Amino acid sequence: MDHADFVKHLRIEYTALRAAAEAAGPDAPVPTCPGWTVRDLVDHLGRTHAWTLKALTTPPDGPRPDFPERPTEWRELLDWWTAAATEMADTLAGTTSNTPAWTFAGPATFGFWSRRQAHETAIHRLDAEHALHGDGVPSLLFDVEFAADGVDELLGVVSPYVSGRKPVERAGRLLFHAADAGRAWEVRLTPGEPPVVGPVTDSGTDEDATLAGTANALYRAVWGRPSGAIASGDRSLLDSLPRP
């Protein structure tokens, strides 16, 4: 996938997320984010999108941007989020993937942010749908290539970064297999070290735990959302993978 694809997905997922959030209402609980209401979800996304917008204008070697202040009244919060999300997407769309920018991990480019915010918004769109529909979420299938990329980003970028504050405590080898995408990942866990993702070794026959299914199912599962992916081996080892 390229930079333009991610910006396109970002716009689509934002639009669907806002519609679900408004329909659910600010006080609806978000079952996939225990302790959160839809207001908390919108607050999080608004701050994240506005903060990303600041990062896009911060030099790669500049200081970490501060999180912006935001309104507390529901309608004002929604409108503030919309303005931030729209300007962020427009800013990303107006330049190339290799345009320099401050980032917290990975390449210091706009391409990092288009990918990061496309997946951040998609996963939280799923949360908003669960808040609106509960267990009866209508069929929501993410594009196979996009979902597989979301697995790749979580395993290769987000999880190693998160391990800085949620250190790995278990040792083992994990296999993730998205059959419909024709992709597989092996993750090696070592206590106190960031997870290491790479190609599958030894034909994937001696892994300590495996998670398999469609790319859509794996995408949800690695982000800790309800999923039809099938786990085998030591499930507790899969659960120990650092994630936000």
Tab-separated table of N, CA and C in Angstrom, residues 1-14 114-125 140-154 180-181 183 185 215-216 218-220 223:
chain	number	residue	atom	x	y	z
A	1	MET	N	0.842	-1.191	0.000
A	1	MET	CA	0.000	0.000	0.000
A	1	MET	C	0.880	1.245	0.000
A	2	ASP	N	0.388	2.319	-0.622
A	2	ASP	CA	1.175	3.541	-0.653
A	2	ASP	C	0.504	4.644	0.165
A	3	HIS	N	1.181	5.770	0.220
A	3	HIS	CA	0.748	6.913	1.022
A	3	HIS	C	-0.684	7.338	0.674
A	4	ALA	N	-0.986	7.433	-0.605
A	4	ALA	CA	-2.326	7.853	-1.024
A	4	ALA	C	-3.390	6.854	-0.579
A	5	ASP	N	-3.071	5.555	-0.607
A	5	ASP	CA	-4.016	4.532	-0.144
A	5	ASP	C	-4.345	4.733	1.335
A	6	PHE	N	-3.316	5.001	2.124
A	6	PHE	CA	-3.542	5.179	3.556
A	6	PHE	C	-4.390	6.418	3.833
A	7	VAL	N	-4.134	7.499	3.115
A	7	VAL	CA	-4.942	8.709	3.310
A	7	VAL	C	-6.398	8.429	2.937
A	8	LYS	N	-6.606	7.684	1.864
A	8	LYS	CA	-7.965	7.324	1.461
A	8	LYS	C	-8.657	6.521	2.561
A	9	HIS	N	-7.968	5.514	3.095
A	9	HIS	CA	-8.554	4.715	4.176
A	9	HIS	C	-8.810	5.570	5.408
A	10	LEU	N	-7.902	6.478	5.711
A	10	LEU	CA	-8.073	7.375	6.856
A	10	LEU	C	-9.378	8.160	6.741
A	11	ARG	N	-9.643	8.727	5.573
A	11	ARG	CA	-10.866	9.514	5.382
A	11	ARG	C	-12.110	8.632	5.515
A	12	ILE	N	-12.075	7.450	4.925
A	12	ILE	CA	-13.226	6.545	4.973
A	12	ILE	C	-13.525	6.128	6.408
A	13	GLU	N	-12.489	5.730	7.135
A	13	GLU	CA	-12.692	5.238	8.502
A	13	GLU	C	-13.100	6.370	9.438
A	14	TYR	N	-12.554	7.565	9.232
A	14	TYR	CA	-12.975	8.700	10.069
A	14	TYR	C	-14.471	8.972	9.877
A	114	SER	N	0.624	8.737	7.763
A	114	SER	CA	-0.564	8.315	7.008
A	114	SER	C	-0.915	6.870	7.345
A	115	ARG	N	0.106	6.036	7.458
A	115	ARG	CA	-0.123	4.633	7.836
A	115	ARG	C	-0.625	4.531	9.273
A	116	ARG	N	0.053	5.213	10.205
A	116	ARG	CA	-0.294	5.125	11.628
A	116	ARG	C	-1.715	5.597	11.885
A	117	GLN	N	-2.096	6.723	11.289
A	117	GLN	CA	-3.415	7.266	11.582
A	117	GLN	C	-4.525	6.548	10.816
A	118	ALA	N	-4.217	5.950	9.684
A	118	ALA	CA	-5.222	5.122	9.006
A	118	ALA	C	-5.608	3.943	9.894
A	119	HIS	N	-4.616	3.288	10.487
A	119	HIS	CA	-4.913	2.127	11.338
A	119	HIS	C	-5.477	2.547	12.695
A	120	GLU	N	-4.960	3.617	13.267
A	120	GLU	CA	-5.523	4.114	14.527
A	120	GLU	C	-7.010	4.407	14.369
A	121	THR	N	-7.363	5.044	13.274
A	121	THR	CA	-8.756	5.426	13.044
A	121	THR	C	-9.616	4.211	12.728
A	122	ALA	N	-9.089	3.263	11.967
A	122	ALA	CA	-9.856	2.061	11.617
A	122	ALA	C	-10.186	1.223	12.841
A	123	ILE	N	-9.211	1.004	13.717
A	123	ILE	CA	-9.453	0.191	14.902
A	123	ILE	C	-10.453	0.879	15.827
A	124	HIS	N	-10.344	2.188	15.964
A	124	HIS	CA	-11.305	2.888	16.822
A	124	HIS	C	-12.660	3.046	16.142
A	125	ARG	N	-12.709	2.985	14.832
A	125	ARG	CA	-14.006	2.908	14.150
A	125	ARG	C	-14.725	1.631	14.590
A	140	LEU	N	-18.510	-6.171	9.115
A	140	LEU	CA	-17.543	-5.121	8.804
A	140	LEU	C	-16.248	-5.801	8.411
A	141	LEU	N	-15.959	-5.808	7.144
A	141	LEU	CA	-14.760	-6.460	6.634
A	141	LEU	C	-13.805	-5.404	6.107
A	142	PHE	N	-12.648	-5.322	6.727
A	142	PHE	CA	-11.621	-4.421	6.226
A	142	PHE	C	-10.994	-5.037	4.977
A	143	ASP	N	-10.558	-4.176	4.078
A	143	ASP	CA	-9.857	-4.619	2.880
A	143	ASP	C	-8.702	-5.549	3.270
A	144	VAL	N	-8.530	-6.650	2.521
A	144	VAL	CA	-7.535	-7.662	2.879
A	144	VAL	C	-6.129	-7.067	2.973
A	145	GLU	N	-5.740	-6.288	1.975
A	145	GLU	CA	-4.394	-5.718	1.974
A	145	GLU	C	-4.220	-4.736	3.130
A	146	PHE	N	-5.255	-3.938	3.384
A	146	PHE	CA	-5.194	-2.968	4.470
A	146	PHE	C	-5.113	-3.684	5.821
A	147	ALA	N	-5.935	-4.708	6.015
A	147	ALA	CA	-5.924	-5.455	7.271
A	147	ALA	C	-4.573	-6.132	7.491
A	148	ALA	N	-4.016	-6.744	6.452
A	148	ALA	CA	-2.716	-7.392	6.578
A	148	ALA	C	-1.639	-6.377	6.931
A	149	ASP	N	-1.725	-5.189	6.346
A	149	ASP	CA	-0.761	-4.150	6.686
A	149	ASP	C	-0.916	-3.722	8.142
A	150	GLY	N	-2.159	-3.718	8.636
A	150	GLY	CA	-2.385	-3.379	10.034
A	150	GLY	C	-1.753	-4.382	10.979
A	151	VAL	N	-1.783	-5.666	10.612
A	151	VAL	CA	-1.085	-6.690	11.392
A	151	VAL	C	0.411	-6.415	11.365
A	152	ASP	N	0.922	-6.126	10.176
A	152	ASP	CA	2.347	-5.868	10.010
A	152	ASP	C	2.795	-4.665	10.829
A	153	GLU	N	1.977	-3.600	10.837
A	153	GLU	CA	2.351	-2.399	11.585
A	153	GLU	C	2.336	-2.655	13.085
A	154	LEU	N	1.326	-3.364	13.572
A	154	LEU	CA	1.255	-3.665	15.005
A	154	LEU	C	2.459	-4.493	15.437
A	180	ASP	N	-5.693	-15.556	3.568
A	180	ASP	CA	-6.221	-14.896	2.375
A	180	ASP	C	-5.295	-13.820	1.836
A	181	ALA	N	-4.387	-13.317	2.681
A	181	ALA	CA	-3.423	-12.309	2.228
A	181	ALA	C	-2.119	-12.952	1.778
A	183	ARG	N	0.205	-14.072	3.720
A	183	ARG	CA	1.278	-13.500	4.526
A	183	ARG	C	1.370	-14.201	5.877
A	185	TRP	N	3.909	-14.036	9.686
A	185	TRP	CA	4.915	-13.333	10.468
A	185	TRP	C	5.343	-14.217	11.634
A	215	ALA	N	-7.033	-12.109	7.111
A	215	ALA	CA	-6.343	-10.873	7.501
A	215	ALA	C	-7.245	-10.010	8.371
A	216	ASN	N	-8.537	-9.982	8.040
A	216	ASN	CA	-9.490	-9.201	8.820
A	216	ASN	C	-9.560	-9.705	10.265
A	218	LEU	N	-7.197	-11.494	11.891
A	218	LEU	CA	-5.924	-11.255	12.563
A	218	LEU	C	-5.764	-9.786	12.947
A	219	TYR	N	-6.205	-8.904	12.076
A	219	TYR	CA	-6.115	-7.468	12.341
A	219	TYR	C	-6.811	-7.133	13.652
A	220	ARG	N	-8.013	-7.634	13.817
A	220	ARG	CA	-8.763	-7.387	15.054
A	220	ARG	C	-8.060	-8.036	16.247
A	223	TRP	N	-4.886	-6.433	17.697
A	223	TRP	CA	-5.215	-5.194	18.395
A	223	TRP	C	-6.107	-5.450	19.610
